[in-house]
Structure formats: structure tokens, C-alpha cells
Coordinates of C-alpha atoms and ligand atoms in Angstrom, one line a residue:
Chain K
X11 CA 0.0 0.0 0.0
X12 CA 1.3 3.1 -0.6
X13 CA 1.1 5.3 2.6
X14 CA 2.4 8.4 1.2
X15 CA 2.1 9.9 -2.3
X16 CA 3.5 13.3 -3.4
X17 CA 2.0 14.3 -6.5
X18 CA 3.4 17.7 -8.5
X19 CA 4.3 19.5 -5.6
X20 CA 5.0 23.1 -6.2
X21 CA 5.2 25.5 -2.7
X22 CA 6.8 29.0 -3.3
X23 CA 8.0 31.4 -0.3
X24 CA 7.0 34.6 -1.9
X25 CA 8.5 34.5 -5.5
X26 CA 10.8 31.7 -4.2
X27 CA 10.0 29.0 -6.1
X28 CA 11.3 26.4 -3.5
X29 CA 9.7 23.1 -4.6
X30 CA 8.8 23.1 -9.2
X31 CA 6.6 20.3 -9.3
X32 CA 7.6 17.3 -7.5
X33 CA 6.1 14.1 -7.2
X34 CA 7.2 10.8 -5.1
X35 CA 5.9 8.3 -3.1
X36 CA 6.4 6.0 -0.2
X37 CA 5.1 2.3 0.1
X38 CA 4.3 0.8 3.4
X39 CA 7.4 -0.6 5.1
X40 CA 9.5 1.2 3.5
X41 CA 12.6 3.7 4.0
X42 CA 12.7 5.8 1.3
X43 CA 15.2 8.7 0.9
X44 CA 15.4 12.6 -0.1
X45 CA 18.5 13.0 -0.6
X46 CA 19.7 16.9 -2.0
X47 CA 22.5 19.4 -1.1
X48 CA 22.0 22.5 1.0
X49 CA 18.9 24.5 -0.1
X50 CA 17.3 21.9 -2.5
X51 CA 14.3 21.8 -0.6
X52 CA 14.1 18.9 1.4
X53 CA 13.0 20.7 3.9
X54 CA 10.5 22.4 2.4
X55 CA 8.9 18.8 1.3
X56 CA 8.6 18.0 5.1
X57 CA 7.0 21.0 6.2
X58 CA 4.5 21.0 3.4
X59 CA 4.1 16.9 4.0
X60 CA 3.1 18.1 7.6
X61 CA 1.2 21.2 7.3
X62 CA 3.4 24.1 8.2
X63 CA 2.9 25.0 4.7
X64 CA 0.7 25.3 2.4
X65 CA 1.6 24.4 -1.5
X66 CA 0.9 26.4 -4.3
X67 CA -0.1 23.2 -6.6
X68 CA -0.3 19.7 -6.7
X69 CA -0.8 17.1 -3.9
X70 CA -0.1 15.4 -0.9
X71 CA -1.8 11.9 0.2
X72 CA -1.7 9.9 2.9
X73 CA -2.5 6.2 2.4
X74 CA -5.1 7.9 -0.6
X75 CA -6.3 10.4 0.9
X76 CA -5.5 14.2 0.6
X77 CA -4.4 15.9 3.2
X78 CA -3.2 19.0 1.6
X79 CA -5.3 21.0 3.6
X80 CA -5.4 19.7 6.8
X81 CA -4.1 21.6 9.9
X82 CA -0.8 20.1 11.1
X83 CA -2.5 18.6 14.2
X84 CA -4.9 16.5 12.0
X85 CA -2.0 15.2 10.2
X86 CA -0.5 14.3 13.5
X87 CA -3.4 12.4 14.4
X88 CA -3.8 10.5 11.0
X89 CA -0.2 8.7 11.7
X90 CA 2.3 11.0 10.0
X91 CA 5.0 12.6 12.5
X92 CA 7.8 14.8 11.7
X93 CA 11.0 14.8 13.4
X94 CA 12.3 18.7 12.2
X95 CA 15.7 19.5 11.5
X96 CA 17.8 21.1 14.0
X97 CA 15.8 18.6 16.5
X98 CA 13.7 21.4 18.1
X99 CA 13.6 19.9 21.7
X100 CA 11.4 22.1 23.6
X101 CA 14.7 23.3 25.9
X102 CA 12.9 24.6 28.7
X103 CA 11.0 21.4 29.3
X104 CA 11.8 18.2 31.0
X105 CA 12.7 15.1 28.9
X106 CA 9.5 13.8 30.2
X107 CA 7.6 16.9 29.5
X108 CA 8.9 17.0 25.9
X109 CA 8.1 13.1 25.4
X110 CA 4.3 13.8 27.2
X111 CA 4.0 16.6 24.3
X112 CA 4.9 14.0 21.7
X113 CA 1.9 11.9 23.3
X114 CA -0.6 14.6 22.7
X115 CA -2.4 13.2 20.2
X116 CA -2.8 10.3 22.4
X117 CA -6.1 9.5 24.0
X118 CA -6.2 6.4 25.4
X119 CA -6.4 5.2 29.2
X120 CA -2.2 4.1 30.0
X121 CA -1.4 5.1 26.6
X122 CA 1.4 7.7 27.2
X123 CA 3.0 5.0 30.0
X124 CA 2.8 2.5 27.6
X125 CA 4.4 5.0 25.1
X126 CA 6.8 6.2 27.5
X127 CA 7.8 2.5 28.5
X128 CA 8.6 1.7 24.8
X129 CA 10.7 4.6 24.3
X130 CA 12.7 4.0 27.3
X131 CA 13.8 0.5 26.2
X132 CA 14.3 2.3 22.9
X133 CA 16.7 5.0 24.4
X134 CA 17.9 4.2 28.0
X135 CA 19.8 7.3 27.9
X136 CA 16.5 9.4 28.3
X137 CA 15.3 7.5 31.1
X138 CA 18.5 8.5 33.1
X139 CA 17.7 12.0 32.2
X140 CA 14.1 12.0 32.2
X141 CA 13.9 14.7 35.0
X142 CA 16.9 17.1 33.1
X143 CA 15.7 20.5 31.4
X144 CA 16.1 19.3 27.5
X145 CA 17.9 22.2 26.7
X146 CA 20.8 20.5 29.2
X147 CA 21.0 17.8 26.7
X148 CA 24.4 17.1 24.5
X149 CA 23.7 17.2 20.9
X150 CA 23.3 13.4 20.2
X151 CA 20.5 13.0 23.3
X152 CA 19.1 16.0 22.2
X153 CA 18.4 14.0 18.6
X154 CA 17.4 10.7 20.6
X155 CA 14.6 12.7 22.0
X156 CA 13.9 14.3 19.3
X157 CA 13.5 10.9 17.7
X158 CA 12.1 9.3 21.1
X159 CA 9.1 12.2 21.2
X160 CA 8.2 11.6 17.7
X161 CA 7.7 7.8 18.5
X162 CA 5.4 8.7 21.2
X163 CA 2.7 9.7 18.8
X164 CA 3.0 5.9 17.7
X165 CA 3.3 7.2 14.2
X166 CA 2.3 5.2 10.6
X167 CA 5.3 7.2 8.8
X168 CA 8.3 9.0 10.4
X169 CA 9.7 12.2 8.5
X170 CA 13.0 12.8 9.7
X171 CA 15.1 16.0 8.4
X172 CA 18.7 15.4 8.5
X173 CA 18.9 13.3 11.9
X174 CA 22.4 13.5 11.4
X175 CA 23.4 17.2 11.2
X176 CA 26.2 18.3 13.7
X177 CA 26.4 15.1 15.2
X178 CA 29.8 13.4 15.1
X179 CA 30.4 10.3 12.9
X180 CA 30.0 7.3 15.5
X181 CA 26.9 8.9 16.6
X182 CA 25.5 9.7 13.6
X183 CA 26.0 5.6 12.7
X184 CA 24.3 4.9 16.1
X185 CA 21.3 7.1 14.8
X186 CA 21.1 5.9 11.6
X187 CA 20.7 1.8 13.4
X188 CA 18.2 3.3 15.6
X189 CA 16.4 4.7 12.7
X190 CA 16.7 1.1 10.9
X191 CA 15.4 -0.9 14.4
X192 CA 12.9 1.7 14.3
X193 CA 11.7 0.7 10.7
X194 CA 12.0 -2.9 11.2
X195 CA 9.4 -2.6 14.1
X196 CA 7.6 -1.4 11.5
X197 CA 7.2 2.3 11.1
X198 CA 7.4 3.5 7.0
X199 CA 10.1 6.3 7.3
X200 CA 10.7 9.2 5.0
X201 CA 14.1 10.4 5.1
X202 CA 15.6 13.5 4.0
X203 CA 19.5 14.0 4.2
X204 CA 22.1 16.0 2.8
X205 CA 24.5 12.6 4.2
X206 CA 24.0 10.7 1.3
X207 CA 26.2 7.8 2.1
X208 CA 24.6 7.2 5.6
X209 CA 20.9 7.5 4.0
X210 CA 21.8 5.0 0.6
X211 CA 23.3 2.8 3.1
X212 CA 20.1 2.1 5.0
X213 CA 17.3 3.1 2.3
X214 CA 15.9 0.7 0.2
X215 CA 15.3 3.6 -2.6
X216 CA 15.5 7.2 -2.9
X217 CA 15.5 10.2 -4.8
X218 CA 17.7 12.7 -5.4
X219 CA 16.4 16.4 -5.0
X220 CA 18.2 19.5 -6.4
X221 CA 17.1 23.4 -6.7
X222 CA 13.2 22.1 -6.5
X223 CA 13.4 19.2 -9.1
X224 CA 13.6 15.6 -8.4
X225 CA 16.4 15.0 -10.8
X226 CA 17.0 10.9 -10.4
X227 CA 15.6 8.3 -8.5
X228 CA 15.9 4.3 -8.0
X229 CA 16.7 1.7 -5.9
X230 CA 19.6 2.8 -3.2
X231 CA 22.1 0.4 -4.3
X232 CA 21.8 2.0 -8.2
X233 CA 22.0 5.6 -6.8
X234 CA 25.5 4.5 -5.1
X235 CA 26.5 3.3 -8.6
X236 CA 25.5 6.4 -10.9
X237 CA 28.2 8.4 -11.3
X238 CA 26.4 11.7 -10.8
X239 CA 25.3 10.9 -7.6
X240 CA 28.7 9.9 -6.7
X241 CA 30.7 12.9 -8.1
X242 CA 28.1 15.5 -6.9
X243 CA 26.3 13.5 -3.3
X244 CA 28.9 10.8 -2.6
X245 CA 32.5 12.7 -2.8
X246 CA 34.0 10.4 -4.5
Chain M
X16 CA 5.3 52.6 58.5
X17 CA 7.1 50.2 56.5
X18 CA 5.4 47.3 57.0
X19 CA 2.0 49.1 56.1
X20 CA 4.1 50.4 53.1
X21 CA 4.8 46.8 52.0
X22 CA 1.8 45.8 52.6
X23 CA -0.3 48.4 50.6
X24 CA 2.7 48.1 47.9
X25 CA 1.5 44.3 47.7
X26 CA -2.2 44.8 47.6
X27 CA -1.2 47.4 44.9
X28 CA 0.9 45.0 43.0
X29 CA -0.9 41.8 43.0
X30 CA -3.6 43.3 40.9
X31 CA -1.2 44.8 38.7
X32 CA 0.8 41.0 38.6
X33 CA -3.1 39.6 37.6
X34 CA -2.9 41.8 34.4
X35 CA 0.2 41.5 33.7
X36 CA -0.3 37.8 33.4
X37 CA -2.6 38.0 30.4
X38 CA 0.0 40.4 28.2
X39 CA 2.8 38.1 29.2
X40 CA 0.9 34.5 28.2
X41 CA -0.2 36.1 25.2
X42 CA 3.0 37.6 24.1
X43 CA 4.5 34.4 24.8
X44 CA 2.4 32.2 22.5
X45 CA 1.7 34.9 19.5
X46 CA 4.1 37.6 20.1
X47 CA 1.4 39.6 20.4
X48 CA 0.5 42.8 22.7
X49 CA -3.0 43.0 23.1
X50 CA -3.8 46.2 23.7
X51 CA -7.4 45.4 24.7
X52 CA -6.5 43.5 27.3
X53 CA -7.1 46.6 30.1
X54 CA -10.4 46.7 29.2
X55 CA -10.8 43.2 29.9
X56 CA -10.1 44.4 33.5
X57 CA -12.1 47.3 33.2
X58 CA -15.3 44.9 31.5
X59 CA -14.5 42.5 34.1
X60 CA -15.2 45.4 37.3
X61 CA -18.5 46.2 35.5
X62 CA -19.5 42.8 35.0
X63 CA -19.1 42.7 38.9
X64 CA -20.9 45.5 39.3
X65 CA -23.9 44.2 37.6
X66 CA -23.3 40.6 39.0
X67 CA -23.5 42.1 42.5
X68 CA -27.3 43.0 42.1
X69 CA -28.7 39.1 41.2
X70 CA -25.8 37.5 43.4
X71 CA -26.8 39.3 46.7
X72 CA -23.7 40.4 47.1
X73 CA -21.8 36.9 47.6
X74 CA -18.1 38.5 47.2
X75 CA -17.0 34.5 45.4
X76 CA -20.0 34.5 43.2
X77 CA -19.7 37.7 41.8
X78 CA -15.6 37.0 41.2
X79 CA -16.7 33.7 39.6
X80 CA -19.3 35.3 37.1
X81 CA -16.8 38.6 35.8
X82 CA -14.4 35.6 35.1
X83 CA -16.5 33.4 33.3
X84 CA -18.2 36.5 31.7
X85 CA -14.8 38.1 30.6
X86 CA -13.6 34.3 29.6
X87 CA -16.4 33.5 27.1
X88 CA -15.5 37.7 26.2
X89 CA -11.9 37.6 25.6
X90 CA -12.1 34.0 23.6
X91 CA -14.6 35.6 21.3
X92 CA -12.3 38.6 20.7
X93 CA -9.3 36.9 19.8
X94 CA -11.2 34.6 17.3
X95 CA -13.2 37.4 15.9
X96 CA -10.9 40.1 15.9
X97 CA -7.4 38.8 16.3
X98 CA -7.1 35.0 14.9
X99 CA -7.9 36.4 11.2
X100 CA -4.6 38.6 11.4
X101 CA -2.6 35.6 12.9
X102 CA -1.3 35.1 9.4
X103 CA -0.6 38.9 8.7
X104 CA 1.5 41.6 9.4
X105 CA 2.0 41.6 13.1
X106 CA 1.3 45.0 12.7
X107 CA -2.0 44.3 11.8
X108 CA -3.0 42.4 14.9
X109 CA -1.7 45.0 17.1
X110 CA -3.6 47.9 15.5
X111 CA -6.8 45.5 15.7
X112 CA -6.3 45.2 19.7
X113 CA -6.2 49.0 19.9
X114 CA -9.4 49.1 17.8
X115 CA -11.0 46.4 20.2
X116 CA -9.4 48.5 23.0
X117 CA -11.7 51.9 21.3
X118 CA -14.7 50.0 20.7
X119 CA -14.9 48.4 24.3
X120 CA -14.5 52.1 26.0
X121 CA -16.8 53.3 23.8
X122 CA -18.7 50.8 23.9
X123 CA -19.0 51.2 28.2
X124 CA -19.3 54.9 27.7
X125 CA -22.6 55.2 25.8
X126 CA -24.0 51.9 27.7
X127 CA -23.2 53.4 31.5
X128 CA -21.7 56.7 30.9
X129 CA -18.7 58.2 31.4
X130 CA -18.8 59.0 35.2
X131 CA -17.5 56.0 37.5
X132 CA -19.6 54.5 39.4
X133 CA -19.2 53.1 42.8
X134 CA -19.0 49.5 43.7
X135 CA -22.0 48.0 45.0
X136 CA -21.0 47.1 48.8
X137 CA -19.8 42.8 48.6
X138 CA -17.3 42.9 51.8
X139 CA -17.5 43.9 55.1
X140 CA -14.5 46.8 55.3
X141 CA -13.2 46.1 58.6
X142 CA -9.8 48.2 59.5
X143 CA -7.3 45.9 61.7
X144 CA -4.3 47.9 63.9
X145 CA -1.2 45.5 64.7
X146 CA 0.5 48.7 66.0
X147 CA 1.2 51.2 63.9
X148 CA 0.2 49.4 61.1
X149 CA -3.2 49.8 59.5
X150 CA -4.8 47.3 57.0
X151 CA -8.2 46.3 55.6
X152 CA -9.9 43.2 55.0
X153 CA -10.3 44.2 51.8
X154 CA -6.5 44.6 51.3
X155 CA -6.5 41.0 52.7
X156 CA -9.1 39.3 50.6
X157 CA -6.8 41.0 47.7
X158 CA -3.9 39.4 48.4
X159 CA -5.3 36.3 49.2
X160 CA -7.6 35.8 46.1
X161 CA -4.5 37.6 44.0
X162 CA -2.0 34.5 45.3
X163 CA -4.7 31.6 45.1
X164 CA -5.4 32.3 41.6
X165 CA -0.8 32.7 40.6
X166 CA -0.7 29.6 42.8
X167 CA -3.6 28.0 40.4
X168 CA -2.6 29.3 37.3
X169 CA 1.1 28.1 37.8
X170 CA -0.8 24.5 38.5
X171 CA -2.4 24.6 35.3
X172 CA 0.6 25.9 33.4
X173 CA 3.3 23.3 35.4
X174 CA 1.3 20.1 35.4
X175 CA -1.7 19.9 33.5
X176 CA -2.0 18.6 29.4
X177 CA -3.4 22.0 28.1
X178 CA -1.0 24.2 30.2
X179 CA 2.5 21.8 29.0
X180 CA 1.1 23.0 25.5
X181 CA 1.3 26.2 25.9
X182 CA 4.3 26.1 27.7
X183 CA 5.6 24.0 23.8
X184 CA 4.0 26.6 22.1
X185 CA 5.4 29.6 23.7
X186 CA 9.1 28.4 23.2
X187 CA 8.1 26.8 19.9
X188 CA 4.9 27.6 18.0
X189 CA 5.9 25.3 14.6
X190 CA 7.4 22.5 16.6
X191 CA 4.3 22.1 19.0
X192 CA 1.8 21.8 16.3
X193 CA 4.0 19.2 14.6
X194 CA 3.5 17.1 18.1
X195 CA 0.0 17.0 17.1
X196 CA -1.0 20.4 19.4
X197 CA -4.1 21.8 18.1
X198 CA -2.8 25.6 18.4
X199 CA -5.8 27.6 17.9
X200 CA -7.0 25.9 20.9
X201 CA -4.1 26.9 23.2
X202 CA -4.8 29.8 22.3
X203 CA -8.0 30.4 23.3
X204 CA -7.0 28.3 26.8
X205 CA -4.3 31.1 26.6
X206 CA -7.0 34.0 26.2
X207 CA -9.6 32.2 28.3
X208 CA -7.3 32.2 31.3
X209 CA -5.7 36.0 30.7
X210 CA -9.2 37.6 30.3
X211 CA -10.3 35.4 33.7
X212 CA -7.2 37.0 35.9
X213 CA -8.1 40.3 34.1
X214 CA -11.7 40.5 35.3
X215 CA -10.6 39.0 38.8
X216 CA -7.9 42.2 38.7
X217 CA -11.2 44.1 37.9
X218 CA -13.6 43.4 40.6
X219 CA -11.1 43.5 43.3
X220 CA -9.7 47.0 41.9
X221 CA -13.1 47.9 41.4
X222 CA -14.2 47.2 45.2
X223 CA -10.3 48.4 46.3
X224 CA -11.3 51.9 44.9
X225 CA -14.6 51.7 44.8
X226 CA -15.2 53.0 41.7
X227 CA -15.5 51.9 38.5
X228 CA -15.3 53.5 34.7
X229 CA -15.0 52.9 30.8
X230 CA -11.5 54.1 31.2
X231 CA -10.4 52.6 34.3
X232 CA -8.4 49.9 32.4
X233 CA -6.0 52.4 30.4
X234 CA -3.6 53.5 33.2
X235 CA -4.0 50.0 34.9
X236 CA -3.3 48.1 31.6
X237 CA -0.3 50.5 30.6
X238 CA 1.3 49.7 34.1
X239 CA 0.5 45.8 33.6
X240 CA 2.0 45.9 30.7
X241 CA 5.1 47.6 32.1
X242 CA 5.0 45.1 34.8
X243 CA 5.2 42.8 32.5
X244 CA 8.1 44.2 30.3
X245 CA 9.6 44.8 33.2
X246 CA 9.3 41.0 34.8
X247 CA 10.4 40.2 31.1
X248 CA 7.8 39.5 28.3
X249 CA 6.6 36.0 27.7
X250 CA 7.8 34.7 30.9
X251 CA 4.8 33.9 33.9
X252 CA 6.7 34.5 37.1
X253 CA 8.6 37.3 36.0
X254 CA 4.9 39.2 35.3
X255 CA 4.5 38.4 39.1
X256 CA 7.5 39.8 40.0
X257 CA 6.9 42.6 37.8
X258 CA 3.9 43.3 39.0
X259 CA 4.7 42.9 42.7
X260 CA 8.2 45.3 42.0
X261 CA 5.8 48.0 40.5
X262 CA 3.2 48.1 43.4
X263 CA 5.9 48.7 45.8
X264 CA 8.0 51.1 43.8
X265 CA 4.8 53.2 43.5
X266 CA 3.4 53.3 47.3
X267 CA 7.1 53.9 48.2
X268 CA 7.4 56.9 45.7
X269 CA 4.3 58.2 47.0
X270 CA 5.7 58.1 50.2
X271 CA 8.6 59.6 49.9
X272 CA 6.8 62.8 48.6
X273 CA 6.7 61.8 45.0
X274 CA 3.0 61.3 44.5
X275 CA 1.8 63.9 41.9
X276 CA 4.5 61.7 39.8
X277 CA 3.0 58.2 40.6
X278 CA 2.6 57.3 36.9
X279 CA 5.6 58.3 35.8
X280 CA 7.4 56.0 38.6
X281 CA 6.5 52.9 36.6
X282 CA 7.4 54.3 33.2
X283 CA 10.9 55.3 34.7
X284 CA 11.2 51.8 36.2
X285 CA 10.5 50.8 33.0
X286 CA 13.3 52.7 31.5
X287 CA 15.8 51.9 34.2
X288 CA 15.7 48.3 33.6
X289 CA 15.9 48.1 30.3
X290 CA 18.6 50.1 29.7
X291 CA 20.6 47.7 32.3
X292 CA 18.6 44.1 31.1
X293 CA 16.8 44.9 27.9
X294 CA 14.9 41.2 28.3
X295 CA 13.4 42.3 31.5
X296 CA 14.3 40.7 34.8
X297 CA 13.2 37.2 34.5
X298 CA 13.6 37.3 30.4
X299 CA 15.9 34.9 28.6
X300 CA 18.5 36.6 26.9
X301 CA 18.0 34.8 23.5
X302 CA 14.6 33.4 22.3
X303 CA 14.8 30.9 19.6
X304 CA 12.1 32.0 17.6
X305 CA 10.9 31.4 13.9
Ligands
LIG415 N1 11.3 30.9 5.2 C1 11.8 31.0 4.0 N2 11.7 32.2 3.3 C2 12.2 32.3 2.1 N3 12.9 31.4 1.4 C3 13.1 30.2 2.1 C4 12.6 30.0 3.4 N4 12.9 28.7 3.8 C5 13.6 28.2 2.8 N5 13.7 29.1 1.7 C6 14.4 28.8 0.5 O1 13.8 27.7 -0.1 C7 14.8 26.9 -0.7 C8 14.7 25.5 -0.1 O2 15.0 25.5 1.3 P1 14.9 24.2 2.2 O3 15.0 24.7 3.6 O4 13.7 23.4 1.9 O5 16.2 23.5 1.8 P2 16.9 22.2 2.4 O6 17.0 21.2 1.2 O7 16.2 21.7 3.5 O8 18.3 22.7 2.8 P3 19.2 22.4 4.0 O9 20.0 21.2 3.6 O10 20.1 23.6 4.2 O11 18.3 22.2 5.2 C9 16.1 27.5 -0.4 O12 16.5 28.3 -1.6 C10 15.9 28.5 0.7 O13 16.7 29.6 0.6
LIG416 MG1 16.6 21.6 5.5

């Protein structure tokens, strides 16, 4: 089934044309990646996938149905949970606190313990610190919550927006295993990085995003091949 | 003498800390002064006025109804005359409160007239002496109704569901609503409680003073606001504080023969500390806002 589906997406930030007209999609199960360079509007695919912003043309469904218009709350609710770039802990909050927010959505009896439980075993590291101020975190706990909160939602499809910015290699390969355990569990997962090599290496396809256009896409292990991708994504 | 000085200073304060609550939550979530918020108070005193004739003069009763009253008011007004802008110019929004802020004086003047009018007698004014020091029951019932409802309101904002999302979406508006946070509602929750401490500022002023007029909430909201500039913007203990610093700096300028300029004391508060902390005394240095 395909859970999400992208169809001609154009969004414009004034006369910025960010996205011109793209169009993907992600099958149940899956991790699928965005991969672009700075500015190529990954980011701007997330926000509109979640309803921070509003496109100019074309659509966005979710398992079929259009959700284009919906407030980013509904979206929320529907299964489809962003983690944003730059992590966006809410610093003044508790771990807890921030994880209970990520439960909003959440209305059943014992369902934000039950949540909570889950994302301890998940990230044992937060349950030490459940107590701390977020903002007190170091940058790699700081994206384990991030990650951690989004789970809390119990989400059909996880966005993620560069999970691996400023984060030092071995961490960053932690994060991307996490992000594989967290798919085999059986979340769908929409990845967008400017890390090419760490996304290919756990994606099963993706696309390749540049200045608003989706410019190649395929299977992951093709994308490592082509030498485009290598010379301009892959550095070598 | 200086007890009675801090004690008047507190009575004087706590109402202004009530208002400056509602500028503070609101600027916190929207960025967003609301200029109409003093006449909220001033709405909220009349309302008590007018609640004090069917509610036989039960001081709780008649606090409970100007708060529901002004609740059910200051919803309506942000989703009428605010939430429309919230995609605008901020500009916009902040012109719109000082044309809510016009219409509601108005508004009050052609419904009751200009003149003030007294306060329907609710509480027994008893005088009590410990010495040289001289204070009401009414400066009593004040304070104590002015810290129950900061002690409550911190409740709300600390541990329950609704007040953890406003806290998210006061330090991160776009990041709350992708945790599923239905912000329009917060919002209101954020105007419902504001306009609520407003109108319990009003009927307590309004018996304080006895008296009560379409343009009693202009000075009084000016000084909440600077109370809550000067607690630092956006931040819920420091309009306490705020509030709390201005009453006393007032009552103590008055008595140190400064009391033909006891408005200008809070303005030049005001000044003083910003020039030394321009993010108010409580404020963070840096918000991290988008
Ligand atoms: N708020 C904004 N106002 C105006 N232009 C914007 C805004 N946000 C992004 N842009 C522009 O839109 C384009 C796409 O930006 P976007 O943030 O989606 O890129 P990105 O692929 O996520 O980049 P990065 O890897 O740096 O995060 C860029 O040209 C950017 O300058
Ligand atoms: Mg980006």
C-alpha cells in the first residue's frame, strides 16, 4: 500500500519557487530517501508533507487520501510525525515533559506509559535523564529525544530531516541503526539528508532532490552506482 | 510605616501581577501585545458591578461570574478580531487590539456613561491595627484571592495537558503543532485564562477603589504591561514579579513625597531596567524563535 504519495508538488515562499513540481511516493514498510544538497528543498517537502505550509499546486496523500489541507494537528493524528531539523527539543521542558507533548495526540487510558515505556527501552539514555531540562542535553541526546518524542505519537510514517546534522560520525551511525530498528518494528520512514552515504546505506530507494526538481531516482544500491550521484552526493 | 508600606505596595501590585499575566501569556504564545487586554479588567469590574445585584452580594460569586463572563469575552475577541490577522502583518493584529481596546470604552461609555460608578457594597470593610500598622480586610481578601489564583494558574501551566502546551508553544509555536497540538485551541486556553485574571484584577480594583469606569483599564493596563516588560515578556513569574516590583515602587514613591509623579514612577522603572537588562528581569536573553 502506498502510505504516502506526493503528487506535482510546487510550494513557493513569496517568489521563491522552493519546490517546481515534485512528485514521489512511499510504500508501506519502507525507507525511502530525499537526498539533496543544501537549499534543494528537502525541507520544504517536510514542512508541506506536515502542514506548516501550504503548497501552491499539486498534492499530498496519505494512504489515498488528501491531506493538503489539513491543519498540522490533524495530520498528527492521521499517523504521520515529523522529526524537524535542528531537533527542536522544547529546551525549557523536561525530557519527560517533551516526550508527554509528543503523546498529545494520544487519547487512550495508559497510553502515554505504555508510550513512554517503549521509548525508554528504545533510548535508555533518556530515562536517566528524564527529570533534566532538554535544553541541558548534549547534541546526540538532544536528537534521541527528538527521535524518542516523535515515537510517542506511535506514528504510521516518520519524517526525519537530517537526523544527522552536527552530530559526530559514531553517533550519527548509532542514529542511523536506531532509525533502521525503528523501521523494522515497522514504522514506513521518509528520510531527507544531505548525508548521502549514511541515507543509501540504509534506504531501500531514494530520490535525489536538487534546486526544487527531483532529478534521479531508483533503488539505493543503483543511486550508489550512478556516477552523478557519486561525483556531486557521494564525494568520491 | 514600613510594613504598612509593603503591605499596601502588595495589595497594589498583586492586581497589577493579575494583568500583567494575560499580556505576558499572550506575548509568549503569539508575540502579540493585546492592547485590549485593560479593558478586559475594566469589563470585568462592570460585569461585577452588575453581578453584585442578582448574586446578593456573595463576594465568590460575583468574582466567579466577571471571570467566566470576561472568559467567554476575551475567547470571542481573539477569534473574531485577532485570529484572522494571525497570518498577517504583526502590525495588523496589534492595530486590531487597539481598535478592540476603542470599541470596548466606547462601547461602556454610551452603555453606562462616562462617570465612575461606585461599587456596590460585597465585603464587610473592617480596618485591623497590629501597631502602627493599619490594613483592611479588603487589602486581605486581595492578596489572598491575587495568590490563590498565581498559585492555580502556575498548576495549570506546570502540570496539566493543556498548560505543558502552551508552555511547547510559547518556546516553539511550529514544533508544538508538529507534536499534534491543536494551536488555535491553546490559544484560546491562553485568552480564556488571561481575560479570567483580568476580570478578577477588575472586581477586586473595582471594590479596592470603589469606583468603577469605561477608562479605568487604560492607566491600569499601561502599568501591567510595564510590569510585565519589566518581569520580562513572555515569561509567567517574571509578570508576578513585575507586577509585585511595580506596586511597591509606587506606594514607596508616594511616600517619599513623589505622588503627583506616581505614573511616571513605573514608566521610569520601565526605562531603568531596560537600559541595564533589555529582556526584562526574568527574560531569557536569547529566544529561539521562527
Ligand atoms: N522561510 C523562507 N523564506 C524564504 N525562502 C526560504 C525559506 N525557507 C527556505 N527558503 C528557500 O527555499 C529553498 C529550499 O529551502 P529548504 O530549507 O527546503 O532546503 P533544504 O534542502 O532543507 O536545505 P538544508 O539542507 O540547508 O536544510 C532555499 O532556496 C531556501 O533559501
Ligand atoms: Mg533543510
Amino acid at each position: 500500500m502506498t502510505v504516502l504519495e506526493v503528487h506535482d508538488l510546487s510550494v513557493a515562499y513569496g517568489v521563491i519557487e522552493a519546490l517546481k513540481g515534485i512528485s514521489f511516493a512511499v510504500e508501506e514498510g519502507e525507507i525511502v530517501s530525499l537526498i539533496g544538497a543544501n537549499g534543494a528543498g528537502k525541507s520544504t517537502t517536510l514542512r508541506t508533507i506536515s502542514g506548516l505550509l501550504r503548497a501552491k499546486g499539486g498534492r499530498v496523500a496519505y494512504k489515498g487520501k488528501e491531506i493538503g489541507k489539513l491543519p498540522p494537528y490533524k495530520i498528527v493524528e492521521l499517523g504521520v510525525t515529523q522529526v524537524p531539523e535542528g531537533r527542536r527539543v522544547f529546551t525549557r521542558m523536561s525530557v519527560l515533559e517533551n516526550l508527554e507533548m509528543g503523546a498529545y495526540t494520544c487519547r487512550e487510558r495508559g497510553g502515554v506509559k505504555a508510550g513512554l515505556k517503549r521509548v525508554f527501552a528504545r533510548f535508555p539514555r533518556l530515562a536517566e535523564r528524564k527529570n533534566q531540562l532538554a535544553g541541558t542535553l548534549s547534541g546526540g541526546e538532544q536528537q534521541m529525544l527528538a527521535m524518542g518524542r516523535a515515537l510517542m505519537s506511535r506514528p504510521e510514517i516518520l519524517l526525519l530531516d537530517e537526523p544527522s546534522m552536527g552530530l559526530a560520525p559514531l553517533l550519527v551511525k548509532e542514529v542511523f541503526s536506531i532509525i533502521k530498528e525503528i523501521n523494522a518494528d515497522g514504522t514506513t520512514i521518509l528520510l531527507v539528508e544531505q548525508n548521502a552515504h549514511m541515507a543509501l546505506s540504509i534506504s531501500g530507494r531514494a530520490y535525489v532532490l536538487q534546486t526544487g526538481e527531483i532529478i534521479l531516482s531508483g533503488s539505493a544500491s543503483e543511486l550508489m552506482q550512478h556516477p552523478e550521484v557519486k561525483k556531486a552526493y557521494l564525494g568520491d | 510605616m514600613l510594613i504598612q508600606q509593603i503591605i499596601n505596595g502588595l495589595t497594589l501590585g498583586a492586581t497589577y501581577a493579575l494583568i500583567a499575566l494575560g499580556y505576558t501569556m499572550v506575548y509568549g504564545i503569539i508575540q502579540l501585545i493585546n492592547f485590549a487586554h485593560g479593558d478586559i479588567f475594566m469589563i470585568g469590574a462592570f460585569i461585577g458591578v452588575a453581578a453584585a445585584s442578582i448574586f446578593f452580594h456573595n463576594f465568590f460569586l460575583i468574582l466567579i461570574a466577571a471571570m467566566l463572563a470576561c472568559t467567554v469575552l476575551g475567547v470571542t475577541i481573539e477569534r473574531v478580531a485577532y485570529r484572522p490577522l494571525r497570518r498577517a502583518n504583526r502590525l495588523n493584529a496589534l492595530i486590531s487590539t487597539i481598535g478592540v481596546s476603542i470599541f470596548l470604552e466606547t462601547f461602556m461609555t454610551v452603555f453606562k456613561g462616562p462617570q465612575p460608578i461606585g461599587f456596590p457594597h460585597v465585603l464587610n470593610n473592617a480596618t485591623y491595627r497590629l501597631g502602627h500598622t493599619e490594613f483592611s480586610s479588603i487589602q486581605i481578601i486581595i492578596l489572598l484571592v491575587s495568590i490563590l489564583l498565581m498559585v492555580g494558574l502556575q498548576g495549570i501551566v506546570r502540570y496539566t495537558k493543556t498548560g505543558k502546551a502552551m508552555r511547547a508553544a510559547s518556546e516553539d509555536y511550529d514544533t508544538a503543532s508538529l507534536m499534534g497540538i491543536n494551536i488555535n485551541r491553546v490559544i484560546s486556553f491562553t485568552f480564556a485564562i488571561g481575560s479570567a485574571l483580568a476580570a478578577a484584577g477588575g472586581v477586586l480594583v473595582g471594590i479596592y477603589f470603589n469606583s468603577v469606569d469605561p477608562y479605568m483599564g487604560v492607566m491600569v493596563g499601561l502599568k501591567a504591561f510595564v510590569a510585565a516588560v519589566l518581569g520580562g515578556i513572555g515569561n509567567i513569574p517574571g509578570a508576578m514579579l513585575g507586577g509585585m516590583i511595580l506596586g511597591l515602587a509606587e506606594v514607596f514613591g508616594v511616600a517619599a513625597g513623589f505622588s503627583s509623579y506616581k505614573d511616571a514612577i513605573a514608566f521610569t522603572l520601565l526605562i531603568v531596567i531596560l537600559l541595564v537588562r533589555p529582556t526584562g528581569l526574568l527574560g531569557r536573553p536569547l529566544q529561539r524563535k521562527v
